[in-house]
Amino acid sequence: MTDPSRSYPFGTLVAAMVTPFTSDGQLDLEEAAKLAVKLVDDGCDGLVVTGTTGETSTLTDEENLTMFRVVREAVGGRAKIIAGTGTNDTRHSISLSQRAEALGVDGLLLVTPYYNKPSQNGLRAHFEAVADSTDLPIMLYDIPGRAGVPIATETILRLADHPRIAGLKDAKGDFSAVTRVLANTDLSVLCGDDGLTLPWMSAGAHGVVSVTVHVATAQFRRLVDAALAGDFATARAVHFELDPVIRATMTHLQGAVSVKQILKWQGVLPNSAVRLPLVEPDEQELIPVKADLEEAGWSLPW
């Protein structure tokens, strides 16, 4: 397991947790609590609640806050509860962050403001304004493929000086850029791309914020623990085991769609319901997902 003498403000194996819905599209809070407990029991030491994979963009503020409360009540004290409170409206992000803090979460995930395409000065001002409004540690979330703009390395280096900006979820896929961050800051860097966990940790990242971890928690725990211990032979072997599973969850369908379907096959969730504009996959779309899982040696009741 992780070294207790080191500081991991957001954990090392962090699930980008899905938000379970009932068949008619309402929050399924009982299933959310059960899923949180299972993930922590199986090895996660952090949960991002209502991030991208949690379908935050289709949740109301009250639904987001309810999820923060329910997950904290289920596993608070056993894992870091990181609230996804980033939006593309700074005032809205501040309000949601402060309300999440009042519920007792352990940290905040702030995604790059999307759609607006702010300048780097605008990004810095946005993140600093939210950080100034709370006492919680903040993890920046750099994902230009969704946000439309990257957080430039120079901007991250400057933001790292803020006393409450403590981490980075890196989903930019630029090894040179993340190397500069690791070499020049004390940020707790977590890989934001499941398939890049091994190389990012080889350079000093603390772990991963993962979608695939929902369906392969124990394997990811082994990979992360081995990498943290410097046992890269073991980490590499687990990386190869996980490759087809990661492909199944991350390359054919949107992550929440695929992982909810696999969790249904595994009997963890009662359904694979998502909210529009996401839709559940049809049988044709599931063919490559099944093929990848079969390559991994999985046999599920599909």
CSV table of C-alpha atoms in Angstrom, one decimal:
chain,number,residue,atom,x,y,z
A,1,MET,CA,0.0,0.0,0.0
A,2,THR,CA,0.9,3.7,-0.1
A,3,ASP,CA,3.7,5.0,2.1
A,4,PRO,CA,2.1,6.8,5.1
A,5,SER,CA,5.1,9.0,5.6
A,6,ARG,CA,4.5,10.8,2.3
A,7,SER,CA,2.0,13.5,1.6
A,8,TYR,CA,-0.8,12.6,-0.7
A,9,PRO,CA,-3.4,15.4,-0.3
A,10,PHE,CA,-5.8,13.8,-2.8
A,11,GLY,CA,-4.9,10.1,-2.5
A,12,THR,CA,-3.0,8.0,-5.0
A,13,LEU,CA,-5.7,5.8,-6.6
A,14,VAL,CA,-8.7,8.1,-7.2
A,15,ALA,CA,-11.9,7.1,-8.9
A,16,ALA,CA,-13.5,9.6,-11.2
A,17,MET,CA,-16.7,8.3,-9.8
A,18,VAL,CA,-19.8,7.8,-12.0
A,19,THR,CA,-23.2,9.2,-10.8
A,20,PRO,CA,-25.7,6.4,-10.6
A,21,PHE,CA,-29.2,7.2,-11.9
A,22,THR,CA,-32.5,5.4,-11.6
A,23,SER,CA,-34.1,4.1,-14.8
A,24,ASP,CA,-36.2,7.3,-15.0
A,25,GLY,CA,-33.1,9.5,-14.7
A,26,GLN,CA,-33.1,10.5,-11.0
A,27,LEU,CA,-30.1,10.4,-8.7
A,28,ASP,CA,-29.8,6.9,-7.2
A,29,LEU,CA,-28.3,7.8,-3.9
A,30,GLU,CA,-28.5,4.3,-2.4
A,31,GLU,CA,-26.4,3.0,-5.4
A,32,ALA,CA,-24.0,6.0,-5.1
A,33,ALA,CA,-23.3,5.2,-1.5
A,34,LYS,CA,-22.9,1.5,-2.2
A,35,LEU,CA,-20.5,2.2,-5.2
A,36,ALA,CA,-18.4,4.6,-3.1
A,37,VAL,CA,-18.0,1.9,-0.3
A,38,LYS,CA,-17.1,-0.7,-2.9
A,39,LEU,CA,-14.5,1.4,-4.5
A,40,VAL,CA,-12.8,2.3,-1.2
A,41,ASP,CA,-13.1,-1.3,0.1
A,42,ASP,CA,-11.3,-2.5,-3.1
A,43,GLY,CA,-8.4,0.0,-2.8
A,44,CYS,CA,-9.3,3.6,-3.8
A,45,ASP,CA,-8.0,6.2,-1.4
A,46,GLY,CA,-9.7,9.1,-3.1
A,47,LEU,CA,-13.0,9.7,-5.0
A,48,VAL,CA,-13.7,12.6,-7.3
A,49,VAL,CA,-17.5,13.2,-7.0
A,50,THR,CA,-19.3,14.7,-9.9
A,51,GLY,CA,-16.4,15.4,-12.2
A,52,THR,CA,-16.6,14.8,-16.0
A,53,THR,CA,-17.3,11.1,-15.6
A,54,GLY,CA,-19.9,11.9,-12.9
A,55,GLU,CA,-21.9,13.8,-15.6
A,56,THR,CA,-21.6,17.0,-13.6
A,57,SER,CA,-22.7,19.1,-16.6
A,58,THR,CA,-26.2,17.6,-16.5
A,59,LEU,CA,-26.6,17.9,-12.7
A,60,THR,CA,-28.1,20.8,-10.9
A,61,ASP,CA,-26.2,22.4,-8.1
A,62,GLU,CA,-28.4,20.7,-5.5
A,63,GLU,CA,-27.8,17.4,-7.1
A,64,ASN,CA,-24.0,18.0,-7.0
A,65,LEU,CA,-24.2,19.0,-3.4
A,66,THR,CA,-26.3,16.0,-2.6
A,67,MET,CA,-23.8,13.7,-4.1
A,68,PHE,CA,-21.0,15.3,-2.2
A,69,ARG,CA,-22.9,14.8,1.1
A,70,VAL,CA,-23.9,11.2,0.4
A,71,VAL,CA,-20.5,10.0,-0.6
A,72,ARG,CA,-18.9,11.8,2.3
A,73,GLU,CA,-21.3,10.1,4.7
A,74,ALA,CA,-20.6,6.7,3.1
A,75,VAL,CA,-16.8,6.8,3.1
A,76,GLY,CA,-15.6,10.1,4.7
A,77,GLY,CA,-12.5,9.5,6.8
A,78,ARG,CA,-11.6,6.4,4.7
A,79,ALA,CA,-10.8,8.2,1.5
A,80,LYS,CA,-10.3,11.7,0.3
A,81,ILE,CA,-13.6,13.2,-1.0
A,82,ILE,CA,-12.8,15.6,-3.9
A,83,ALA,CA,-15.7,17.7,-5.1
A,84,GLY,CA,-15.9,18.6,-8.8
A,85,THR,CA,-16.8,22.2,-8.4
A,86,GLY,CA,-15.2,23.7,-11.5
A,87,THR,CA,-17.4,25.4,-14.1
A,88,ASN,CA,-16.8,28.0,-16.9
A,89,ASP,CA,-18.3,30.7,-14.7
A,90,THR,CA,-15.9,31.9,-11.9
A,91,ARG,CA,-18.7,33.2,-9.6
A,92,HIS,CA,-20.6,29.9,-10.0
A,93,SER,CA,-17.4,27.9,-9.2
A,94,ILE,CA,-16.8,30.0,-6.1
A,95,SER,CA,-20.3,29.5,-4.8
A,96,LEU,CA,-20.3,25.7,-5.5
A,97,SER,CA,-16.9,25.4,-3.9
A,98,GLN,CA,-17.9,27.2,-0.8
A,99,ARG,CA,-21.0,25.1,-0.4
A,100,ALA,CA,-19.0,21.9,-0.9
A,101,GLU,CA,-16.6,23.0,1.7
A,102,ALA,CA,-19.4,23.6,4.2
A,103,LEU,CA,-20.4,19.9,3.6
A,104,GLY,CA,-17.0,18.7,4.8
A,105,VAL,CA,-15.3,17.5,1.6
A,106,ASP,CA,-11.5,17.1,1.6
A,107,GLY,CA,-10.6,19.0,-1.6
A,108,LEU,CA,-11.8,20.5,-4.9
A,109,LEU,CA,-11.3,19.6,-8.5
A,110,LEU,CA,-11.3,22.6,-10.8
A,111,VAL,CA,-11.5,21.9,-14.5
A,112,THR,CA,-10.2,24.4,-17.0
A,113,PRO,CA,-13.1,26.8,-17.8
A,114,TYR,CA,-14.6,25.3,-21.0
A,115,TYR,CA,-16.1,26.8,-24.1
A,116,ASN,CA,-15.2,30.4,-23.2
A,117,LYS,CA,-11.5,29.9,-24.3
A,118,PRO,CA,-10.0,32.3,-21.8
A,119,SER,CA,-6.4,33.6,-22.1
A,120,GLN,CA,-3.7,32.3,-19.8
A,121,ASN,CA,-4.1,35.4,-17.7
A,122,GLY,CA,-7.9,34.7,-17.5
A,123,LEU,CA,-7.2,31.1,-16.5
A,124,ARG,CA,-4.8,32.2,-13.8
A,125,ALA,CA,-7.3,34.8,-12.5
A,126,HIS,CA,-10.1,32.2,-12.5
A,127,PHE,CA,-8.2,29.6,-10.5
A,128,GLU,CA,-6.8,32.1,-8.0
A,129,ALA,CA,-10.2,33.6,-7.4
A,130,VAL,CA,-11.6,30.2,-6.5
A,131,ALA,CA,-8.6,29.3,-4.4
A,132,ASP,CA,-8.8,32.6,-2.5
A,133,SER,CA,-12.5,31.8,-1.6
A,134,THR,CA,-11.9,28.6,0.2
A,135,ASP,CA,-9.6,26.9,2.7
A,136,LEU,CA,-9.6,23.5,0.9
A,137,PRO,CA,-6.7,22.1,-1.2
A,138,ILE,CA,-7.4,22.4,-4.9
A,139,MET,CA,-6.5,20.1,-7.8
A,140,LEU,CA,-6.3,21.8,-11.2
A,141,TYR,CA,-7.6,19.7,-14.1
A,142,ASP,CA,-5.9,20.3,-17.4
A,143,ILE,CA,-7.8,18.7,-20.2
A,144,PRO,CA,-7.6,20.7,-23.3
A,145,GLY,CA,-9.4,18.1,-25.4
A,146,ARG,CA,-12.6,18.9,-23.5
A,147,ALA,CA,-12.0,22.5,-22.4
A,148,GLY,CA,-10.7,23.9,-25.7
A,149,VAL,CA,-7.6,25.5,-24.2
A,150,PRO,CA,-4.6,24.1,-22.2
A,151,ILE,CA,-3.3,25.4,-19.0
A,152,ALA,CA,0.2,26.4,-20.2
A,153,THR,CA,3.1,25.0,-18.2
A,154,GLU,CA,4.2,28.5,-17.3
A,155,THR,CA,0.7,29.2,-15.9
A,156,ILE,CA,0.7,26.0,-13.8
A,157,LEU,CA,4.2,26.9,-12.4
A,158,ARG,CA,2.8,30.3,-11.3
A,159,LEU,CA,-0.4,28.8,-9.9
A,160,ALA,CA,1.7,26.3,-7.9
A,161,ASP,CA,2.8,29.2,-5.7
A,162,HIS,CA,-0.7,29.6,-4.3
A,163,PRO,CA,-0.9,28.1,-0.9
A,164,ARG,CA,-4.2,26.2,-1.6
A,165,ILE,CA,-3.4,25.0,-5.1
A,166,ALA,CA,-1.9,21.6,-4.2
A,167,GLY,CA,-2.4,19.3,-7.1
A,168,LEU,CA,-2.8,18.7,-10.9
A,169,LYS,CA,-4.9,16.2,-12.7
A,170,ASP,CA,-2.9,16.1,-16.0
A,171,ALA,CA,-4.9,14.9,-19.0
A,172,LYS,CA,-2.9,16.9,-21.6
A,173,GLY,CA,-0.9,13.9,-22.6
A,174,ASP,CA,2.3,15.9,-22.9
A,175,PHE,CA,5.2,14.1,-21.1
A,176,SER,CA,7.6,17.0,-21.5
A,177,ALA,CA,5.2,19.5,-20.0
A,178,VAL,CA,4.3,17.3,-17.0
A,179,THR,CA,8.0,16.6,-16.5
A,180,ARG,CA,8.6,20.3,-16.1
A,181,VAL,CA,5.8,20.5,-13.5
A,182,LEU,CA,7.1,17.6,-11.6
A,183,ALA,CA,10.7,19.0,-11.6
A,184,ASN,CA,9.8,22.5,-10.6
A,185,THR,CA,6.8,22.3,-8.2
A,186,ASP,CA,5.6,20.5,-5.1
A,187,LEU,CA,2.2,19.8,-6.7
A,188,SER,CA,0.7,16.4,-6.2
A,189,VAL,CA,0.4,15.4,-9.8
A,190,LEU,CA,-2.1,12.6,-10.7
A,191,CYS,CA,-2.3,11.2,-14.2
A,192,GLY,CA,-5.6,12.0,-15.8
A,193,ASP,CA,-5.3,9.5,-18.7
A,194,ASP,CA,-5.7,5.9,-17.5
A,195,GLY,CA,-3.3,4.5,-20.1
A,196,LEU,CA,-0.5,6.9,-19.2
A,197,THR,CA,-0.4,6.1,-15.5
A,198,LEU,CA,2.9,4.1,-15.7
A,199,PRO,CA,5.0,6.6,-17.6
A,200,TRP,CA,3.6,9.5,-15.6
A,201,MET,CA,4.4,7.8,-12.3
A,202,SER,CA,7.9,6.8,-13.5
A,203,ALA,CA,8.6,10.6,-13.6
A,204,GLY,CA,7.2,11.2,-10.1
A,205,ALA,CA,3.4,11.5,-10.3
A,206,HIS,CA,1.7,10.3,-7.2
A,207,GLY,CA,-1.0,8.2,-8.9
A,208,VAL,CA,-4.0,8.4,-11.2
A,209,VAL,CA,-7.5,9.8,-11.3
A,210,SER,CA,-9.1,7.0,-13.2
A,211,VAL,CA,-12.3,5.9,-14.9
A,212,THR,CA,-11.3,2.3,-15.6
A,213,VAL,CA,-10.5,1.9,-11.9
A,214,HIS,CA,-14.3,1.3,-11.3
A,215,VAL,CA,-14.0,-2.1,-13.0
A,216,ALA,CA,-10.4,-3.1,-12.2
A,217,THR,CA,-9.7,-1.5,-8.8
A,218,ALA,CA,-7.4,-4.2,-7.5
A,219,GLN,CA,-5.2,-4.2,-10.6
A,220,PHE,CA,-4.8,-0.4,-10.5
A,221,ARG,CA,-4.0,-0.6,-6.8
A,222,ARG,CA,-1.2,-3.0,-7.6
A,223,LEU,CA,0.1,-0.8,-10.4
A,224,VAL,CA,0.1,2.3,-8.3
A,225,ASP,CA,1.6,0.7,-5.2
A,226,ALA,CA,4.4,-0.9,-7.3
A,227,ALA,CA,5.2,2.3,-9.0
A,228,LEU,CA,5.3,4.2,-5.7
A,229,ALA,CA,7.7,1.6,-4.3
A,230,GLY,CA,9.9,1.9,-7.4
A,231,ASP,CA,9.1,-1.7,-8.5
A,232,PHE,CA,8.6,-0.8,-12.2
A,233,ALA,CA,8.9,-4.4,-13.3
A,234,THR,CA,5.7,-5.3,-11.4
A,235,ALA,CA,4.1,-2.0,-12.5
A,236,ARG,CA,4.9,-2.7,-16.1
A,237,ALA,CA,3.4,-6.2,-15.9
A,238,VAL,CA,0.2,-4.8,-14.5
A,239,HIS,CA,0.2,-2.1,-17.1
A,240,PHE,CA,0.2,-4.7,-19.8
A,241,GLU,CA,-2.6,-6.6,-18.1
A,242,LEU,CA,-4.7,-3.5,-17.9
A,243,ASP,CA,-4.2,-2.3,-21.4
A,244,PRO,CA,-7.2,-4.1,-23.1
A,245,VAL,CA,-9.4,-3.1,-20.1
A,246,ILE,CA,-8.5,0.5,-20.5
A,247,ARG,CA,-9.1,0.3,-24.2
A,248,ALA,CA,-12.6,-1.1,-23.5
A,249,THR,CA,-13.5,1.7,-21.2
A,250,MET,CA,-11.8,4.7,-22.8
A,251,THR,CA,-11.5,4.3,-26.6
A,252,HIS,CA,-14.9,3.3,-28.0
A,253,LEU,CA,-17.5,5.2,-26.0
A,254,GLN,CA,-17.6,8.2,-23.7
A,255,GLY,CA,-16.2,7.1,-20.3
A,256,ALA,CA,-19.3,7.3,-18.2
A,257,VAL,CA,-21.3,5.4,-20.9
A,258,SER,CA,-18.8,2.5,-21.1
A,259,VAL,CA,-18.0,2.1,-17.5
A,260,LYS,CA,-21.6,2.1,-16.4
A,261,GLN,CA,-22.3,-0.6,-19.0
A,262,ILE,CA,-19.4,-2.7,-17.6
A,263,LEU,CA,-20.5,-2.1,-14.0
A,264,LYS,CA,-24.0,-3.4,-15.1
A,265,TRP,CA,-22.4,-6.5,-16.6
A,266,GLN,CA,-20.4,-7.0,-13.4
A,267,GLY,CA,-23.6,-6.7,-11.3
A,268,VAL,CA,-22.3,-3.7,-9.5
A,269,LEU,CA,-25.0,-1.3,-10.8
A,270,PRO,CA,-28.6,-2.3,-11.6
A,271,ASN,CA,-28.6,-0.3,-14.9
A,272,SER,CA,-26.4,1.7,-17.2
A,273,ALA,CA,-28.6,4.8,-17.3
A,274,VAL,CA,-27.0,8.1,-18.4
A,275,ARG,CA,-28.5,11.6,-18.9
A,276,LEU,CA,-29.0,13.2,-22.3
A,277,PRO,CA,-27.1,14.2,-24.3
A,278,LEU,CA,-25.4,11.0,-23.4
A,279,VAL,CA,-27.2,7.8,-24.4
A,280,GLU,CA,-26.7,4.2,-23.6
A,281,PRO,CA,-24.8,2.2,-26.2
A,282,ASP,CA,-26.5,-0.1,-28.8
A,283,GLU,CA,-25.3,-3.7,-29.4
A,284,GLN,CA,-23.2,-2.7,-32.4
A,285,GLU,CA,-21.3,-0.1,-30.3
A,286,LEU,CA,-20.6,-2.7,-27.6
A,287,ILE,CA,-18.9,-5.2,-30.0
A,288,PRO,CA,-15.4,-3.6,-29.6
A,289,VAL,CA,-15.9,-3.2,-25.9
A,290,LYS,CA,-16.6,-6.9,-25.5
A,291,ALA,CA,-13.7,-7.8,-27.7
A,292,ASP,CA,-11.3,-5.8,-25.6
A,293,LEU,CA,-12.6,-7.4,-22.4
A,294,GLU,CA,-12.4,-10.8,-23.9
A,295,GLU,CA,-8.7,-10.1,-24.9
A,296,ALA,CA,-8.2,-9.3,-21.2
A,297,GLY,CA,-9.5,-12.8,-20.3
A,298,TRP,CA,-12.8,-11.5,-18.9
A,299,SER,CA,-16.0,-13.4,-19.2
A,300,LEU,CA,-19.1,-11.4,-18.3
A,301,PRO,CA,-22.8,-12.1,-18.7
A,302,TRP,CA,-23.4,-9.9,-21.7
